[in-house]
Structure formats: structure tokens, C-alpha cells
Amino acid sequence: AWSRDGEHWKRETEPFLDRNPQPGTWDRAMTWADDQIVVGDFTYIYYVGYRWGHKAERFTERQIGFAQMPRDRYVGFTAGEKTGRLRTQAAALKPSEMTVNARVRPDSGELRVRVLDEAGKPLAGFDWDDCLPIRGDRVDHTVAWKSKARLPEGKPVRFEFRLREGTLYSFDIK
């Protein structure tokens, strides 16, 4: 399940970590994720599976598996050829750097970020054309503006993301 605001939740109907489609494999009948550990740029997921079904020979047939994915890529906002936008709520921050976790097509995609005041107007030096375009697949793309200005401290701001042919997973203010 996931939430945009921590109060209203959406339950996904597609499995996050599905069973192995190959008949006869140890994790064919059932799998479920257990512990997760963040190691560098990856989330390691330890999971358990059954070959024959739920609790069939549970003490001898249950096995442990390992999967991994890039860090913080549980849910993402995806845009195709048509540009998409995402705007955050206003918040007062003490930032010095911003990074985004995104996969953007290097040949035809683009992600840019602009900083808005509380009323939704772009701050000088932080509009679309001021932001250096982001492309590629990283969990920590640095967001940079041409002016090399620092993000405003203590004033409520919003971030607006403009994305084409990519997925934005998360952002971080440090």
C-alpha cells in the first residue's frame, strides 16, 4: 500500500514480488517478502517461498531467497512522450542540496525542477530554463540550476517537477 499524504492509502493489486513462473522451482507456489536492508544504492529484499503451496511441508520445504532493486523504487510517477508535472505541498526547509531518484531516457527524456513560492510563482533563478536537464538512471541525480544559487532557507516553497519519458521515484533535500 502507498500514500501521497500519509492519511489516504491505495492498495496495489499487482504483486510486488511475484512467484517464480518456472514450474518446479522452489518459489513457484508462494512467495512473500520479509526483511529489507538498504545497502548503498540498493534495497536488498529477503523473501521466503514454497514449491508446493501454502504450508506444505513448512519445516522442510520453505526456503529463503534474495532479490534487489535500486533504493526507494517502490512507487514512481511515470510520463511518456507527453510531458507530465508533479507539484509538492509548500514547506519551509533548511536545504543545501536537492537530489532526485529517477530513470529518464537519456536520448529523448528530460526531468527539470523549479522552485515556487507559497503562491505558486517561480523564484528568480529557479524556473524551468534555469534548471539543468536531468537524464539517465540514478538514485541520486543532483538537481542544479544555472545560477548556482542555493535553495532558499526557512521560507515556504513548493517544488514542481516536469518530466518526459521517464519515472520519478523520490527526491531528497539535504
PDB file of C-alpha atoms in Angstrom, residues 28-140:
ATOM      1  CA  ARG A  28       6.803 -21.339  -7.624  1.00  0.00           C
ATOM      2  CA  ALA A  29       3.712 -21.783  -5.443  1.00  0.00           C
ATOM      3  CA  MET A  30       4.062 -18.913  -2.983  1.00  0.00           C
ATOM      4  CA  THR A  31       6.429 -16.077  -2.054  1.00  0.00           C
ATOM      5  CA  TRP A  32       6.367 -13.277   0.466  1.00  0.00           C
ATOM      6  CA  ALA A  33       8.892 -10.610   1.330  1.00  0.00           C
ATOM      7  CA  ASP A  34      10.283 -10.382   4.812  1.00  0.00           C
ATOM      8  CA  ASP A  35      13.261  -8.211   5.734  1.00  0.00           C
ATOM      9  CA  GLN A  36      14.696  -5.403   3.650  1.00  0.00           C
ATOM     10  CA  ILE A  37      18.073  -3.754   4.056  1.00  0.00           C
ATOM     11  CA  VAL A  38      19.339  -0.636   2.308  1.00  0.00           C
ATOM     12  CA  VAL A  39      22.924  -1.113   1.131  1.00  0.00           C
ATOM     13  CA  GLY A  40      24.324   1.837  -0.792  1.00  0.00           C
ATOM     14  CA  ASP A  41      22.145   2.462  -3.839  1.00  0.00           C
ATOM     15  CA  PHE A  42      20.167  -0.782  -3.478  1.00  0.00           C
ATOM     16  CA  THR A  43      17.408  -2.262  -1.347  1.00  0.00           C
ATOM     17  CA  TYR A  44      18.099  -5.919  -0.600  1.00  0.00           C
ATOM     18  CA  ILE A  45      14.918  -7.942  -0.130  1.00  0.00           C
ATOM     19  CA  TYR A  46      14.973 -11.292   1.609  1.00  0.00           C
ATOM     20  CA  TYR A  47      11.938 -13.391   0.802  1.00  0.00           C
ATOM     21  CA  VAL A  48      10.545 -16.836   1.522  1.00  0.00           C
ATOM     22  CA  GLY A  49       8.940 -19.274  -0.871  1.00  0.00           C
ATOM     23  CA  TYR A  50       7.239 -22.646  -1.220  1.00  0.00           C
ATOM     24  CA  ARG A  51       7.425 -25.063  -4.100  1.00  0.00           C
ATOM     25  CA  TRP A  52       4.161 -26.936  -3.427  1.00  0.00           C
ATOM     26  CA  GLY A  53       1.781 -24.454  -1.802  1.00  0.00           C
ATOM     27  CA  HIS A  54       0.884 -22.723   1.411  1.00  0.00           C
ATOM     28  CA  LYS A  55       2.436 -24.520   4.392  1.00  0.00           C
ATOM     29  CA  ALA A  56       3.003 -27.802   2.524  1.00  0.00           C
ATOM     30  CA  GLU A  57       5.891 -29.334   4.473  1.00  0.00           C
ATOM     31  CA  ARG A  58       6.543 -25.963   6.021  1.00  0.00           C
ATOM     32  CA  PHE A  59       9.531 -27.116   8.075  1.00  0.00           C
ATOM     33  CA  THR A  60      11.378 -28.758   5.183  1.00  0.00           C
ATOM     34  CA  GLU A  61      10.157 -27.049   2.005  1.00  0.00           C
ATOM     35  CA  ARG A  62      10.307 -23.362   2.978  1.00  0.00           C
ATOM     36  CA  GLN A  63      13.367 -21.635   1.507  1.00  0.00           C
ATOM     37  CA  ILE A  64      14.876 -18.151   1.629  1.00  0.00           C
ATOM     38  CA  GLY A  65      15.536 -16.085  -1.482  1.00  0.00           C
ATOM     39  CA  PHE A  66      17.201 -12.809  -2.274  1.00  0.00           C
ATOM     40  CA  ALA A  67      16.106 -10.004  -4.600  1.00  0.00           C
ATOM     41  CA  GLN A  68      17.346  -6.464  -5.037  1.00  0.00           C
ATOM     42  CA  MET A  69      16.165  -3.222  -6.576  1.00  0.00           C
ATOM     43  CA  PRO A  70      17.510   0.326  -6.758  1.00  0.00           C
ATOM     44  CA  ARG A  71      16.897   2.166  -3.466  1.00  0.00           C
ATOM     45  CA  ASP A  72      13.440   3.746  -2.897  1.00  0.00           C
ATOM     46  CA  ARG A  73      11.816   2.496  -6.093  1.00  0.00           C
ATOM     47  CA  TYR A  74       8.589   1.112  -4.679  1.00  0.00           C
ATOM     48  CA  VAL A  75       6.340   3.680  -6.390  1.00  0.00           C
ATOM     49  CA  GLY A  76       7.032   6.196  -9.135  1.00  0.00           C
ATOM     50  CA  PHE A  77       5.338   8.809 -11.283  1.00  0.00           C
ATOM     51  CA  THR A  78       5.822   7.987 -14.960  1.00  0.00           C
ATOM     52  CA  ALA A  79       5.484  10.221 -18.019  1.00  0.00           C
ATOM     53  CA  GLY A  80       5.692   9.130 -21.641  1.00  0.00           C
ATOM     54  CA  GLU A  81       6.059  11.292 -24.741  1.00  0.00           C
ATOM     55  CA  LYS A  82       3.548  13.736 -23.294  1.00  0.00           C
ATOM     56  CA  THR A  83       5.164  15.836 -20.551  1.00  0.00           C
ATOM     57  CA  GLY A  84       3.857  15.314 -17.024  1.00  0.00           C
ATOM     58  CA  ARG A  85       4.085  17.593 -13.992  1.00  0.00           C
ATOM     59  CA  LEU A  86       4.067  16.988 -10.270  1.00  0.00           C
ATOM     60  CA  ARG A  87       3.868  19.741  -7.633  1.00  0.00           C
ATOM     61  CA  THR A  88       4.547  19.330  -3.911  1.00  0.00           C
ATOM     62  CA  GLN A  89       2.838  20.994  -0.970  1.00  0.00           C
ATOM     63  CA  ALA A  90       4.512  24.122   0.431  1.00  0.00           C
ATOM     64  CA  ALA A  91       7.017  23.550   3.233  1.00  0.00           C
ATOM     65  CA  ALA A  92       9.684  25.629   4.968  1.00  0.00           C
ATOM     66  CA  LEU A  93      13.041  23.870   4.697  1.00  0.00           C
ATOM     67  CA  LYS A  94      16.710  24.344   5.506  1.00  0.00           C
ATOM     68  CA  PRO A  95      18.121  22.780   2.351  1.00  0.00           C
ATOM     69  CA  SER A  96      21.585  22.972   0.887  1.00  0.00           C
ATOM     70  CA  GLU A  97      21.248  20.345  -1.846  1.00  0.00           C
ATOM     71  CA  MET A  98      18.498  18.511  -3.710  1.00  0.00           C
ATOM     72  CA  THR A  99      18.726  15.098  -5.336  1.00  0.00           C
ATOM     73  CA  VAL A 100      16.162  13.068  -7.288  1.00  0.00           C
ATOM     74  CA  ASN A 101      15.797   9.335  -7.709  1.00  0.00           C
ATOM     75  CA  ALA A 102      14.759   8.963 -11.347  1.00  0.00           C
ATOM     76  CA  ARG A 103      15.096   6.929 -14.515  1.00  0.00           C
ATOM     77  CA  VAL A 104      14.901   9.242 -17.545  1.00  0.00           C
ATOM     78  CA  ARG A 105      15.553   8.159 -21.127  1.00  0.00           C
ATOM     79  CA  PRO A 106      18.966   9.604 -21.994  1.00  0.00           C
ATOM     80  CA  ASP A 107      18.180  10.165 -25.684  1.00  0.00           C
ATOM     81  CA  SER A 108      14.701  11.704 -25.598  1.00  0.00           C
ATOM     82  CA  GLY A 109      13.651  12.173 -21.966  1.00  0.00           C
ATOM     83  CA  GLU A 110      14.143  15.046 -19.585  1.00  0.00           C
ATOM     84  CA  LEU A 111      13.456  15.971 -15.967  1.00  0.00           C
ATOM     85  CA  ARG A 112      13.610  19.529 -14.664  1.00  0.00           C
ATOM     86  CA  VAL A 113      12.696  21.018 -11.307  1.00  0.00           C
ATOM     87  CA  ARG A 114      11.579  24.505 -10.476  1.00  0.00           C
ATOM     88  CA  VAL A 115      11.111  26.115  -7.087  1.00  0.00           C
ATOM     89  CA  LEU A 116       7.924  28.070  -6.418  1.00  0.00           C
ATOM     90  CA  ASP A 117       6.877  30.413  -3.658  1.00  0.00           C
ATOM     91  CA  GLU A 118       3.897  29.606  -1.470  1.00  0.00           C
ATOM     92  CA  ALA A 119       1.532  31.189  -4.033  1.00  0.00           C
ATOM     93  CA  GLY A 120       2.925  29.036  -6.850  1.00  0.00           C
ATOM     94  CA  LYS A 121       5.102  31.632  -8.624  1.00  0.00           C
ATOM     95  CA  PRO A 122       8.630  30.624  -9.708  1.00  0.00           C
ATOM     96  CA  LEU A 123      11.502  32.030  -7.664  1.00  0.00           C
ATOM     97  CA  ALA A 124      14.113  34.024  -9.593  1.00  0.00           C
ATOM     98  CA  GLY A 125      16.887  31.700 -10.772  1.00  0.00           C
ATOM     99  CA  PHE A 126      14.827  28.551 -10.133  1.00  0.00           C
ATOM    100  CA  ASP A 127      12.483  28.339 -13.143  1.00  0.00           C
ATOM    101  CA  TRP A 128      12.349  25.603 -15.811  1.00  0.00           C
ATOM    102  CA  ASP A 129      15.026  27.114 -18.053  1.00  0.00           C
ATOM    103  CA  ASP A 130      17.310  27.716 -15.057  1.00  0.00           C
ATOM    104  CA  CYS A 131      17.381  24.023 -14.116  1.00  0.00           C
ATOM    105  CA  LEU A 132      19.985  21.858 -15.824  1.00  0.00           C
ATOM    106  CA  PRO A 133      18.210  18.899 -17.508  1.00  0.00           C
ATOM    107  CA  ILE A 134      18.423  15.533 -15.784  1.00  0.00           C
ATOM    108  CA  ARG A 135      18.753  12.328 -17.813  1.00  0.00           C
ATOM    109  CA  GLY A 136      19.802   8.751 -17.102  1.00  0.00           C
ATOM    110  CA  ASP A 137      19.145   6.246 -14.335  1.00  0.00           C
ATOM    111  CA  ARG A 138      20.391   7.127 -10.829  1.00  0.00           C
ATOM    112  CA  VAL A 139      19.038   7.083  -7.302  1.00  0.00           C
ATOM    113  CA  ASP A 140      20.788  10.406  -6.569  1.00  0.00           C
TER     114      ASP A 140
END
